[in-house]
Every structure is written in structure tokens, then in C-alpha cells.
PDB file of C-alpha atoms and ligand atoms in Angstrom:
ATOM      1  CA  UNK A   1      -9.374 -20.602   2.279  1.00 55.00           C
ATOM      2  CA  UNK A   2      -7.002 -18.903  -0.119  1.00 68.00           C
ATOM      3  CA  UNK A   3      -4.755 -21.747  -2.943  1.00 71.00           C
ATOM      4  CA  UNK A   4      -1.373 -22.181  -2.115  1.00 75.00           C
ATOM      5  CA  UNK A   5      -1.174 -21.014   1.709  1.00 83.00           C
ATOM      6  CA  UNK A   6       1.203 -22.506   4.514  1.00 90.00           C
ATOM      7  CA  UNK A   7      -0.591 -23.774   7.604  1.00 89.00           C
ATOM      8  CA  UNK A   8       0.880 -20.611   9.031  1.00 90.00           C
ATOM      9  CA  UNK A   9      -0.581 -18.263   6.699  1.00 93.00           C
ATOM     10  CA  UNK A  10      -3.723 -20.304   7.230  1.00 95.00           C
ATOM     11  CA  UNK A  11      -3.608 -19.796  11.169  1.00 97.00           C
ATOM     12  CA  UNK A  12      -2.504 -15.759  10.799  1.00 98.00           C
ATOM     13  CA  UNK A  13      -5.798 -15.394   8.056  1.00 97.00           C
ATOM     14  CA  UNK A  14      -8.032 -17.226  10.277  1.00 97.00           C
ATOM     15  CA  UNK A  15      -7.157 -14.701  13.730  1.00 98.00           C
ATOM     16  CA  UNK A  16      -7.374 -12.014  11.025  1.00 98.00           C
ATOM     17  CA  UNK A  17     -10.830 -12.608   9.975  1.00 98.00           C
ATOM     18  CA  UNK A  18     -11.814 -12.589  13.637  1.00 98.00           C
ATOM     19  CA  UNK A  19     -10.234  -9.793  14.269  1.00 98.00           C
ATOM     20  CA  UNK A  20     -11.931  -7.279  11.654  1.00 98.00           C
ATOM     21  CA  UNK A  21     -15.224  -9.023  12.475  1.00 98.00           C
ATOM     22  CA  UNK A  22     -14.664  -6.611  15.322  1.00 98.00           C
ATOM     23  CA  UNK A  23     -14.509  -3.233  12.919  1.00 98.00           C
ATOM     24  CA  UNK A  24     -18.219  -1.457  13.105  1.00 98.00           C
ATOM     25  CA  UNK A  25     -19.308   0.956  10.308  1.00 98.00           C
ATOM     26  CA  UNK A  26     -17.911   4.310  10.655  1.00 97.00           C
ATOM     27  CA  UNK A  27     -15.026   3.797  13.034  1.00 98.00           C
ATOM     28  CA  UNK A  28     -12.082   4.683  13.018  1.00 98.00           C
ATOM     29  CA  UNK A  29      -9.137   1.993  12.649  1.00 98.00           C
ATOM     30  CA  UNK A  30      -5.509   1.559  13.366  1.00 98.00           C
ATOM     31  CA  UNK A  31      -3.715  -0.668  11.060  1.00 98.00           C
ATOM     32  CA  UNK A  32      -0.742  -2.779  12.139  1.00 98.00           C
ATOM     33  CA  UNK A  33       2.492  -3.784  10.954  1.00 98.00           C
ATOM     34  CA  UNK A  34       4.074  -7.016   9.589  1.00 98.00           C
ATOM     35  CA  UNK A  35       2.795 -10.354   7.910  1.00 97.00           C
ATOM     36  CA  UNK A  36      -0.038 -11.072  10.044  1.00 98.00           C
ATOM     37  CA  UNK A  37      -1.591  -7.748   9.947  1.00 98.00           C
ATOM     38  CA  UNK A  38      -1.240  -7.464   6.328  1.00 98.00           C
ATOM     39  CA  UNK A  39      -3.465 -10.234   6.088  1.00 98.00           C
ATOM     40  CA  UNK A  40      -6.343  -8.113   8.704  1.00 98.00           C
ATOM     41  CA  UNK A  41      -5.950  -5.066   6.301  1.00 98.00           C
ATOM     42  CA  UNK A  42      -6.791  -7.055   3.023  1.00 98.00           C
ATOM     43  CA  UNK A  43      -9.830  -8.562   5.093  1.00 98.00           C
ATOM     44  CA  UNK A  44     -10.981  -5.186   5.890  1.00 98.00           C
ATOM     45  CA  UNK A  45     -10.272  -4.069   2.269  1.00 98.00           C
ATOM     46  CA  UNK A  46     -12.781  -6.798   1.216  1.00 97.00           C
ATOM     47  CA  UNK A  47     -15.287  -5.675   3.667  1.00 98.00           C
ATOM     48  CA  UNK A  48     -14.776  -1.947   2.061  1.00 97.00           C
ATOM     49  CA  UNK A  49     -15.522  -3.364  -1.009  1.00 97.00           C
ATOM     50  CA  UNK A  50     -18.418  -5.764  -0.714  1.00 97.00           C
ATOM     51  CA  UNK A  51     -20.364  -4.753   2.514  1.00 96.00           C
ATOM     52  CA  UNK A  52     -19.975  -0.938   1.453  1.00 94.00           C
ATOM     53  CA  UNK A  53     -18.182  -0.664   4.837  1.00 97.00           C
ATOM     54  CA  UNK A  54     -17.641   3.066   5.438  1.00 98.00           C
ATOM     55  CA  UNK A  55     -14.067   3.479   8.011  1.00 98.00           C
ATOM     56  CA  UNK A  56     -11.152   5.419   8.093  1.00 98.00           C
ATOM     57  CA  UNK A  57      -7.574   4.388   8.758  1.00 98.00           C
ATOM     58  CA  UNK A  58      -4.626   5.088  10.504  1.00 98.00           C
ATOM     59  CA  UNK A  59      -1.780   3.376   9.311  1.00 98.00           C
ATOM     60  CA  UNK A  60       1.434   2.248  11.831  1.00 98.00           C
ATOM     61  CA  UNK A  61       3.859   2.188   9.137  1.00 98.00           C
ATOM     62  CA  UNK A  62       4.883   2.790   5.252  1.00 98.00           C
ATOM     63  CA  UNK A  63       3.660  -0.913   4.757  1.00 98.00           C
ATOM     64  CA  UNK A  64       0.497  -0.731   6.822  1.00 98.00           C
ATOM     65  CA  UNK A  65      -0.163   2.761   4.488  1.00 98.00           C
ATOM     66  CA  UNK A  66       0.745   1.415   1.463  1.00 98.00           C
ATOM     67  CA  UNK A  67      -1.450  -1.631   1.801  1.00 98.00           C
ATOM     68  CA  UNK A  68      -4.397   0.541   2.653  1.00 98.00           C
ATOM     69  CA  UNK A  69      -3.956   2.448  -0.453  1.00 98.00           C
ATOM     70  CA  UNK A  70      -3.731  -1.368  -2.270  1.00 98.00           C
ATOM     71  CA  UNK A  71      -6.874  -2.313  -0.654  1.00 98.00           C
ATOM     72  CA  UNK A  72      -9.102   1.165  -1.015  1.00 97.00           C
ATOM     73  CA  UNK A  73      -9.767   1.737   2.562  1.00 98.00           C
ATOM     74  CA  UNK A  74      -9.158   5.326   3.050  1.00 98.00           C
ATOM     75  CA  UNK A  75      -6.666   6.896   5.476  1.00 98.00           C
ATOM     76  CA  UNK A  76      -6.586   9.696   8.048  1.00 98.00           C
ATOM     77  CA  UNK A  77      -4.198  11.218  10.493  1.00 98.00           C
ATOM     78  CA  UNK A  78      -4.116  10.848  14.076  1.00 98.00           C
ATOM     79  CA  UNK A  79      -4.113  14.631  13.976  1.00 98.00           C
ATOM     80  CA  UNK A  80      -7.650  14.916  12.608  1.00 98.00           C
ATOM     81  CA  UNK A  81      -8.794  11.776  14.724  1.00 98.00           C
ATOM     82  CA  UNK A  82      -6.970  11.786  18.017  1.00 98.00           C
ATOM     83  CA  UNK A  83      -8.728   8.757  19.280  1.00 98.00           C
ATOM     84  CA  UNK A  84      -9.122   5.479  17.378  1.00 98.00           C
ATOM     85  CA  UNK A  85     -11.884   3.435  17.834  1.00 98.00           C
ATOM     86  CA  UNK A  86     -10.361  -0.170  17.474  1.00 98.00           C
ATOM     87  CA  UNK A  87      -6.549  -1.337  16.272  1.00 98.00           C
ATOM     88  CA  UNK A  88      -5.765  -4.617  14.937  1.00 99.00           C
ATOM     89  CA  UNK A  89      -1.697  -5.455  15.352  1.00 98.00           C
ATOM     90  CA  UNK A  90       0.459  -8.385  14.773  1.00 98.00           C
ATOM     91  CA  UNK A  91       3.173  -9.163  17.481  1.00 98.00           C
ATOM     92  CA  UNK A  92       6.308 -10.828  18.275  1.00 98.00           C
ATOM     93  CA  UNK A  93       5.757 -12.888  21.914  1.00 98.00           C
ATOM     94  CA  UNK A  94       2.476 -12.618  23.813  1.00 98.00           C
ATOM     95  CA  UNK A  95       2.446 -13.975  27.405  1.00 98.00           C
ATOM     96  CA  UNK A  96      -1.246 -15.359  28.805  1.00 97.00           C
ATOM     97  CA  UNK A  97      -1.450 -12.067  30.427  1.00 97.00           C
ATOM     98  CA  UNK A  98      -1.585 -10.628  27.188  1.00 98.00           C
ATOM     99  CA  UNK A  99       2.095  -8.313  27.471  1.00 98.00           C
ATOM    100  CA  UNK A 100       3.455  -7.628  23.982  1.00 98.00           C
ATOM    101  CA  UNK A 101       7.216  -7.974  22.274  1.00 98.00           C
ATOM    102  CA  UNK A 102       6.837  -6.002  19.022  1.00 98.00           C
ATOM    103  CA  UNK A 103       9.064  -4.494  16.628  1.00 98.00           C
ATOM    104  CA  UNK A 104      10.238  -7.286  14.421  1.00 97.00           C
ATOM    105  CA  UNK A 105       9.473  -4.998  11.656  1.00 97.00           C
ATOM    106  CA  UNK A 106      10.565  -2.079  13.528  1.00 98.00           C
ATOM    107  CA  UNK A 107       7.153  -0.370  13.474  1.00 98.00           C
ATOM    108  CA  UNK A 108       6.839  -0.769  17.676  1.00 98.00           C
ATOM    109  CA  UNK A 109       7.179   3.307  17.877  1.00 98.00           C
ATOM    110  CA  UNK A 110       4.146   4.253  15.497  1.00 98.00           C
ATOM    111  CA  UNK A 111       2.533   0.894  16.926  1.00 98.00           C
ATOM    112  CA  UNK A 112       2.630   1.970  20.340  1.00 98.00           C
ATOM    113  CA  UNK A 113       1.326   5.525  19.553  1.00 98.00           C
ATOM    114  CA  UNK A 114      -1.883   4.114  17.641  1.00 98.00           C
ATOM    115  CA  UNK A 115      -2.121   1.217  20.526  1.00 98.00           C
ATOM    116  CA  UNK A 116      -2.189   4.039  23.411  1.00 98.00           C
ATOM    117  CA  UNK A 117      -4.597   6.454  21.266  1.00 98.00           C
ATOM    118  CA  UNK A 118      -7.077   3.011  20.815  1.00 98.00           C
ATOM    119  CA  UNK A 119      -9.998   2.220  22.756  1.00 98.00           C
ATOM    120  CA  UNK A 120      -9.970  -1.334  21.617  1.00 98.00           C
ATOM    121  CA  UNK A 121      -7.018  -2.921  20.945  1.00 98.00           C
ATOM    122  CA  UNK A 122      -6.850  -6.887  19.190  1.00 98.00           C
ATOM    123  CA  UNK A 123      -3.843  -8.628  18.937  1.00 98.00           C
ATOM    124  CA  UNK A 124      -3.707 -11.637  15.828  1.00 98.00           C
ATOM    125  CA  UNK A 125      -0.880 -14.059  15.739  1.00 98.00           C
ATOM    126  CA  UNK A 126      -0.118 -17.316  14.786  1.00 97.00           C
ATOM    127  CA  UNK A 127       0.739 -19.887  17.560  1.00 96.00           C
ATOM    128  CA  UNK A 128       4.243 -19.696  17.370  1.00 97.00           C
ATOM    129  CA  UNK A 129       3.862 -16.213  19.008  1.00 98.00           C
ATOM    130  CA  UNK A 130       2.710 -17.364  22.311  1.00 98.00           C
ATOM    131  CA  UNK A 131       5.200 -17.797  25.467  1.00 98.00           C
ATOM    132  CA  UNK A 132       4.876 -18.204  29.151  1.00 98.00           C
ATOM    133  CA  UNK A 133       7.788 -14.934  29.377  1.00 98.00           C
ATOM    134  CA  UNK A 134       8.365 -12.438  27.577  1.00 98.00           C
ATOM    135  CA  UNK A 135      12.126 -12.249  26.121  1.00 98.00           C
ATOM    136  CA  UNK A 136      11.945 -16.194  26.221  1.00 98.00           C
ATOM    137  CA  UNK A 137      13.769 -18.004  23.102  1.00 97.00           C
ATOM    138  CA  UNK A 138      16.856 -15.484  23.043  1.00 97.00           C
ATOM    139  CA  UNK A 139      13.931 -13.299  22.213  1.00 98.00           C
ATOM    140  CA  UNK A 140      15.270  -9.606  21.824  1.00 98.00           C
ATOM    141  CA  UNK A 141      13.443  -6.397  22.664  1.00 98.00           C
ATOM    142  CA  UNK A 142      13.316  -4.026  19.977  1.00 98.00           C
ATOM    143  CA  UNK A 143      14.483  -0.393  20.744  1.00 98.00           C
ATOM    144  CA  UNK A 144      14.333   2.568  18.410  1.00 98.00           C
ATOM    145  CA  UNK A 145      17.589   5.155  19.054  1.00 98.00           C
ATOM    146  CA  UNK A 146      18.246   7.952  17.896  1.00 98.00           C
ATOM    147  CA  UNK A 147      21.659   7.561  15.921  1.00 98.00           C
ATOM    148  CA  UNK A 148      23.018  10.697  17.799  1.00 98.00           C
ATOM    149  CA  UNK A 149      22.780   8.438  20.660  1.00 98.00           C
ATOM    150  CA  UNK A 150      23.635   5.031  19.555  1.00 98.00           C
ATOM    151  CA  UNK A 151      26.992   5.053  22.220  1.00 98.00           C
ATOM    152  CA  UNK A 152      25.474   6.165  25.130  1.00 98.00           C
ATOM    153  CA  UNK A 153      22.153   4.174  24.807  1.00 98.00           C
ATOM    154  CA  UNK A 154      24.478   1.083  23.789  1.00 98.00           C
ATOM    155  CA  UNK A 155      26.337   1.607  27.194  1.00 98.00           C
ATOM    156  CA  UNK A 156      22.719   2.111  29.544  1.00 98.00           C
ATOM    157  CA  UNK A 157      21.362  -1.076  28.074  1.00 98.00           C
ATOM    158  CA  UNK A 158      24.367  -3.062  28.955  1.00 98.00           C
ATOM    159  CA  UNK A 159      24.457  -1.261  32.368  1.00 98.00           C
ATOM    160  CA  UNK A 160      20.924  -3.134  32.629  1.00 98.00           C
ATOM    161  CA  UNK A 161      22.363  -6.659  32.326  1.00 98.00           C
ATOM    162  CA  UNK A 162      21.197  -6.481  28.188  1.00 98.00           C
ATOM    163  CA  UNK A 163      23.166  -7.213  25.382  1.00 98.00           C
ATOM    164  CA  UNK A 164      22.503  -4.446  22.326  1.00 98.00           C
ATOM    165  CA  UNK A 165      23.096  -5.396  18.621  1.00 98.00           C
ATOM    166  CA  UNK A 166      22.681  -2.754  15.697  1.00 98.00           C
ATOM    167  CA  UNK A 167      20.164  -4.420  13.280  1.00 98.00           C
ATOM    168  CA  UNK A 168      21.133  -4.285   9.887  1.00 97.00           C
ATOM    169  CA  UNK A 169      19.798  -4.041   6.448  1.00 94.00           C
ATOM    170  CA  UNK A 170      19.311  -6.944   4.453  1.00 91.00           C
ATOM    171  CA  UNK A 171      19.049  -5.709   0.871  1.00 89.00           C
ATOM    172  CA  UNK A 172      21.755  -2.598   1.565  1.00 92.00           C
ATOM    173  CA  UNK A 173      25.332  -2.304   3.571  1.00 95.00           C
ATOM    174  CA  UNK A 174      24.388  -0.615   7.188  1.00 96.00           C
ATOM    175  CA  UNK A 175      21.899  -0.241   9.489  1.00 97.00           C
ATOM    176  CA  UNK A 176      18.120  -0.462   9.295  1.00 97.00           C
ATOM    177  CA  UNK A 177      16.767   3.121   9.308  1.00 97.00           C
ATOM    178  CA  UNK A 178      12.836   3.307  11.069  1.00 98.00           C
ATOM    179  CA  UNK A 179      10.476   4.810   9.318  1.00 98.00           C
ATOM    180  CA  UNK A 180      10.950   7.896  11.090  1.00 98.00           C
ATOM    181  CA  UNK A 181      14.652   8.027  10.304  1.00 98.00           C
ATOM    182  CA  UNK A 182      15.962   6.366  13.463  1.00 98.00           C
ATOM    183  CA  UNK A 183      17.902   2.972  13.847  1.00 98.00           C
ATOM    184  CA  UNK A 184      17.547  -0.174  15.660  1.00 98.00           C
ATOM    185  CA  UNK A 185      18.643  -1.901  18.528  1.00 98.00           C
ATOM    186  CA  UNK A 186      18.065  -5.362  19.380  1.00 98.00           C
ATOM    187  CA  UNK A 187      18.417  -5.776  23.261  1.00 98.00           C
ATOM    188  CA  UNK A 188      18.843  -9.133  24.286  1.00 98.00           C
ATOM    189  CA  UNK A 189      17.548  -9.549  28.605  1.00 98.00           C
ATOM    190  CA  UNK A 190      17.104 -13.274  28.798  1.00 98.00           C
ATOM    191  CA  UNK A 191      13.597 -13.836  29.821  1.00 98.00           C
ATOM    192  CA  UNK A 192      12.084 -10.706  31.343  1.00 98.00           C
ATOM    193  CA  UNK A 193      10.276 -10.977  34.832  1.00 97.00           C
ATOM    194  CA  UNK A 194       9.164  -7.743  35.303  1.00 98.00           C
ATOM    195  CA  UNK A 195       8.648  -5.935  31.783  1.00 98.00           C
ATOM    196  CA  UNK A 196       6.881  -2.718  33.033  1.00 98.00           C
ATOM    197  CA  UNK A 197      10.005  -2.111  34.765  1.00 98.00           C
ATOM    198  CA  UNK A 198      12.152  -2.866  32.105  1.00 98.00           C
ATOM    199  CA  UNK A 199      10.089  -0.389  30.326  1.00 98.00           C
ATOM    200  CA  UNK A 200      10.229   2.368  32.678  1.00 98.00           C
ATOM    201  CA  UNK A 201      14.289   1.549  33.147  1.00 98.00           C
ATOM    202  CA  UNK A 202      14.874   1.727  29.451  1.00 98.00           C
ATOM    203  CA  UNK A 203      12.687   5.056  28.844  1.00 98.00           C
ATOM    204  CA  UNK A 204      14.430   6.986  31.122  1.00 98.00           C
ATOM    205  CA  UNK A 205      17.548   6.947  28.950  1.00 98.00           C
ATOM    206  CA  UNK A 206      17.772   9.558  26.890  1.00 98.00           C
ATOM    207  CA  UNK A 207      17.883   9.271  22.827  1.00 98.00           C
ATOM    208  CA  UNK A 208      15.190   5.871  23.100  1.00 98.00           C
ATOM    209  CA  UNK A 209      12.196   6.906  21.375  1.00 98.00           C
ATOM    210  CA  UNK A 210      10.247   3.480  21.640  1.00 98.00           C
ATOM    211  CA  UNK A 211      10.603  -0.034  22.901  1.00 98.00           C
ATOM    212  CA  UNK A 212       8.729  -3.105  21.270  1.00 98.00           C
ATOM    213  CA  UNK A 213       7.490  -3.372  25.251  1.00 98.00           C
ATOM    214  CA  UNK A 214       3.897  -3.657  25.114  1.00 98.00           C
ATOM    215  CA  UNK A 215       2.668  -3.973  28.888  1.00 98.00           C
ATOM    216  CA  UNK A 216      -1.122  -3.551  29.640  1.00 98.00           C
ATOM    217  CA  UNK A 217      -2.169  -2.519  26.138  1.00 98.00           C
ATOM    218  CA  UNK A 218      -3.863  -5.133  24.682  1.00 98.00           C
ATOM    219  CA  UNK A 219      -7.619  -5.803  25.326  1.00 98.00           C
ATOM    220  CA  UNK A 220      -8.162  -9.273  22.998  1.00 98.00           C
ATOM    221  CA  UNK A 221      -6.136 -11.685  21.154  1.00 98.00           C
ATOM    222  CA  UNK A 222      -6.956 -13.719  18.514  1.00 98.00           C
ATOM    223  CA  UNK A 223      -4.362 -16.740  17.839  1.00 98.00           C
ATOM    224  CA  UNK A 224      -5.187 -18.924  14.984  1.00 97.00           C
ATOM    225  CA  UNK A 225      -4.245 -22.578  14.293  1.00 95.00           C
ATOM    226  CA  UNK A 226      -5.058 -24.109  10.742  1.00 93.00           C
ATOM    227  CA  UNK A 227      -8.713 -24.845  11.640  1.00 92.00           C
ATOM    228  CA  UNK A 228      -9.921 -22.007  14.090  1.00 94.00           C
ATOM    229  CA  UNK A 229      -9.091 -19.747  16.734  1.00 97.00           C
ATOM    230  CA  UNK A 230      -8.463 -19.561  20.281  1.00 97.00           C
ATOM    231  CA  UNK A 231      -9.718 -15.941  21.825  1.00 97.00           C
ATOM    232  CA  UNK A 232      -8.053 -14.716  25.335  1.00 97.00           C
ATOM    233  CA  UNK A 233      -9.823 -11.013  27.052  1.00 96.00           C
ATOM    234  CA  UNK A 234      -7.810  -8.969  29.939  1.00 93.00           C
ATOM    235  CA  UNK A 235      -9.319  -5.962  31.244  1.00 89.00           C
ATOM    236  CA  UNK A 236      -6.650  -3.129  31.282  1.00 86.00           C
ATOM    237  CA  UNK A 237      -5.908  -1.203  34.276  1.00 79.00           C
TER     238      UNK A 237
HETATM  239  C1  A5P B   1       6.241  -4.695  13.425  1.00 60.14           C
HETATM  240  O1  A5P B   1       7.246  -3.865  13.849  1.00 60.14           O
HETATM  241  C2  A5P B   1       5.924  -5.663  14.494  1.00 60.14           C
HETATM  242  O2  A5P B   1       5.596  -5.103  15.702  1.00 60.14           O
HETATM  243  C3  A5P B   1       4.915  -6.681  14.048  1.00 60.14           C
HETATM  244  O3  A5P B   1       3.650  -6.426  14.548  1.00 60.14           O
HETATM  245  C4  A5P B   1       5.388  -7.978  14.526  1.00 60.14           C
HETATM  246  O4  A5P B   1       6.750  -8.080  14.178  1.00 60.14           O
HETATM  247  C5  A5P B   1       4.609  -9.156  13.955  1.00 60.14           C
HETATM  248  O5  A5P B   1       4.923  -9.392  12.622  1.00 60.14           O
HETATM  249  P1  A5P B   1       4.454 -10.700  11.864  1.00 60.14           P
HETATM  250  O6  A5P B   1       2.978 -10.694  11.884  1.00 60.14           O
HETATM  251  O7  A5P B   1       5.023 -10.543  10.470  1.00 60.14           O
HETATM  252  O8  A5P B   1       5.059 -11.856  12.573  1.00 60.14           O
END
């Protein structure tokens, strides 16, 4: 137990360390995005460190790379390592059957790439992440658009009963712009009954690079509480 942490930082470190118990020498690892998998990265940094653990990473995001140089765990490319052992990833919502919002941070594109190029991937969250429904809680989707196309995808989403809001900057006038140069829209559906059509709906319009969807892609989910961890499996189709 670290000084000074929030039950909630307690209950993300806790899934965290359960998660990179997971991470076998010389694999190669996906690093998430966002608070919680901050926390898995800094765990794994300490295993680099003190159990001489010998792994390669590929980062989701600016943050996720950033931290890995922090922490001394080196990095790779998906181009030199096309398939990635094991990925540990924060989220949004998770549903029991283990579907995915992500994109808070507005990582979900990179995310998604390094979740579909992972054999294993493990989800960490604190409890607070857990609903019966996807899109539950006024619960947006996070889309990445491609600013040429801001009008028309705008239009398509509310054609599909969802209402779209630009997300903006906090720290800077305008928009939030991805980390590979794209903005954000946050699509509100009410709660979502079928997401893989959703999905499948919302990728067929064109200038959407991503959603923060994440249907069938998660193999185990760790979500702490202050004193432990409660583990849920699904097989993926
Ligand atoms: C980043 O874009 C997201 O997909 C994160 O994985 C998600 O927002 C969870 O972040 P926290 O762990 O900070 O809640």
C-alpha cells in the first residue's frame, strides 16, 4: 500500500497488480491508457527493475509511451512485433459480459489496434466502472473523426437516434486533437442494447476512424475494491 492514496487509487493498484502478475518473461506487452493503467505500467516497471524481468512494450498512447520511458521498460513497434502477447487496459463501462466503453482519454483508436493484435487481453478498473448496459449513466461513446468530416459524421450519428458533442480542450480554446491528429466526438445513445451493431452502424460512415466500442475483445477483468479483487473470464468467439 502506497501513503496518501484514495480508496479508489487503492482499488485501481490492487486490479493492477493482478493484472501484470499475468506478464511472463520475454513477452511482448501492450500498455494502456488512462489512470488505471498508469498504475499497471509502474507495476511492471518495478518488476523490470527488481525481478530482472526481460519484455518489450507497445504503448497505446503518448502517455502510455511516456510512462514506459519513466519506468525503464523498453518499447517496440507493432511493426517489428505484429502480435502481442498480453495487453493490460483501463476502461470506461464494462458489462458482466465483459463489452468495453473506452476512450475517456481518447486513446480507444490505438487501444483497439493493440487489443485486436493481443492474444490475451486484461481489463483493470475500479468498481465504479461496472454496469449492467453499456451507454448506461448518460454514458457517451467515444468516436474519433476525422475533422474533414466532422459535418457529415455529426449528421449519420444523429440519423442513428445519437446525440454528438465536439469534446473540447481543457487547458486550450478548441477541440481536443487525438494523438493521431484527429478530434473527438462524444455520442450520446442512451443505454445501448445491441453494441456490435452499433459498432458495425457507426463504422460504415465514412471519416470515423475508431469507436470506444469494445465488443468481444476482452478475455479477463480484474476490478479492485480497497481490500482485493474480484476476477470475471469470457471466452471470445
Ligand atoms: C483512454 O482513452 C481510455 O480508453 C481509458 O482506458 C479509460 O478512459 C479508462 O481510464 P481511467 O483508468 O483513467 O478511468
Amino acid at each position: 500500500l502506497k501513503p496518501n492514496q484514495t480508496p479508489a487509487e487503492e482499488s485501481k493498484r490492487n486490479a493492477a497488480l493482478e493484472a501484470v502478475k499475468h506478464v511472463n518473461n520475454w513477452s511482448i506487452v501492450g500498455l494502456g491508457s488512462g489512470s488505471t493503467a498508469a498504475l499497471a505500467i509502474e507495476a511492471l516497471g518495478e518488476r523490470v527493475k527488481h525481478e530482472n524481468l526481460n519484455i518489450l512494450a507497445i504503448p497505446s498512447s503518448y502517455q502510455a509511451f511516456q510512462l514506459a520511458i519513466e519506468w525503464r521498460i523498453p518499447v517496440t513497434t507493432l511493426e517489428e512485433h505484429p502480435i502481442i502477447d498480453i495487453t493490460i487496459d483501463g476502461a470506461d463501462q464494462i458489462t458482466p459480459e465483459l463489452n468495453l466503453i473506452k476512450g475517456n482519454g481518447a486513446a480507444q483508436t490505438r487501444e483497439k489496434v493493440v487489443a485486436v493484435a493481443t492474444k490475451l487481453n486484461i481489463i483493470i478498473a475500479d468498481e465504479t466502472k461496472k454496469v449492467k448496459t453499456l451507454g448506461e449513466n448518460n454514458q457517451p461513446v467515444p468516436i474519433e473523426v476525422l475533422p474533414f468530416a466532422l459535418g457529415l459524421v455529426k449528421r449519420k450519428i444523429t440519423e442513428l437516434g445519437g446525440k454528438p458533442t465536439l469534446r473540447e480542450t481543457k487547458g486550450k480554446v478548441g477541440p481536443v486533437i487525438s494523438d493521431n491528429g484527429n478530434v473527438i466526438m462524444d455520442a450520446d445513445f442512451g443505454t445501448i442494447i445491441n453494441p456490435a451493431e452499433l459498432q458495425t452502424k457507426l463504422k460504415a460512415i465514412p471519416g470515423i476512424i475508431e469507436t470506444g466500442l469494445f465488443i468481444d475483445l476482452t478475455d479477463i477483468a480484474y476490478i479492485g475494491t480497497p481490500t482485493g479483487t474480484e476476477r470475471t473470464e469470457k471466452q471470445r468467439k
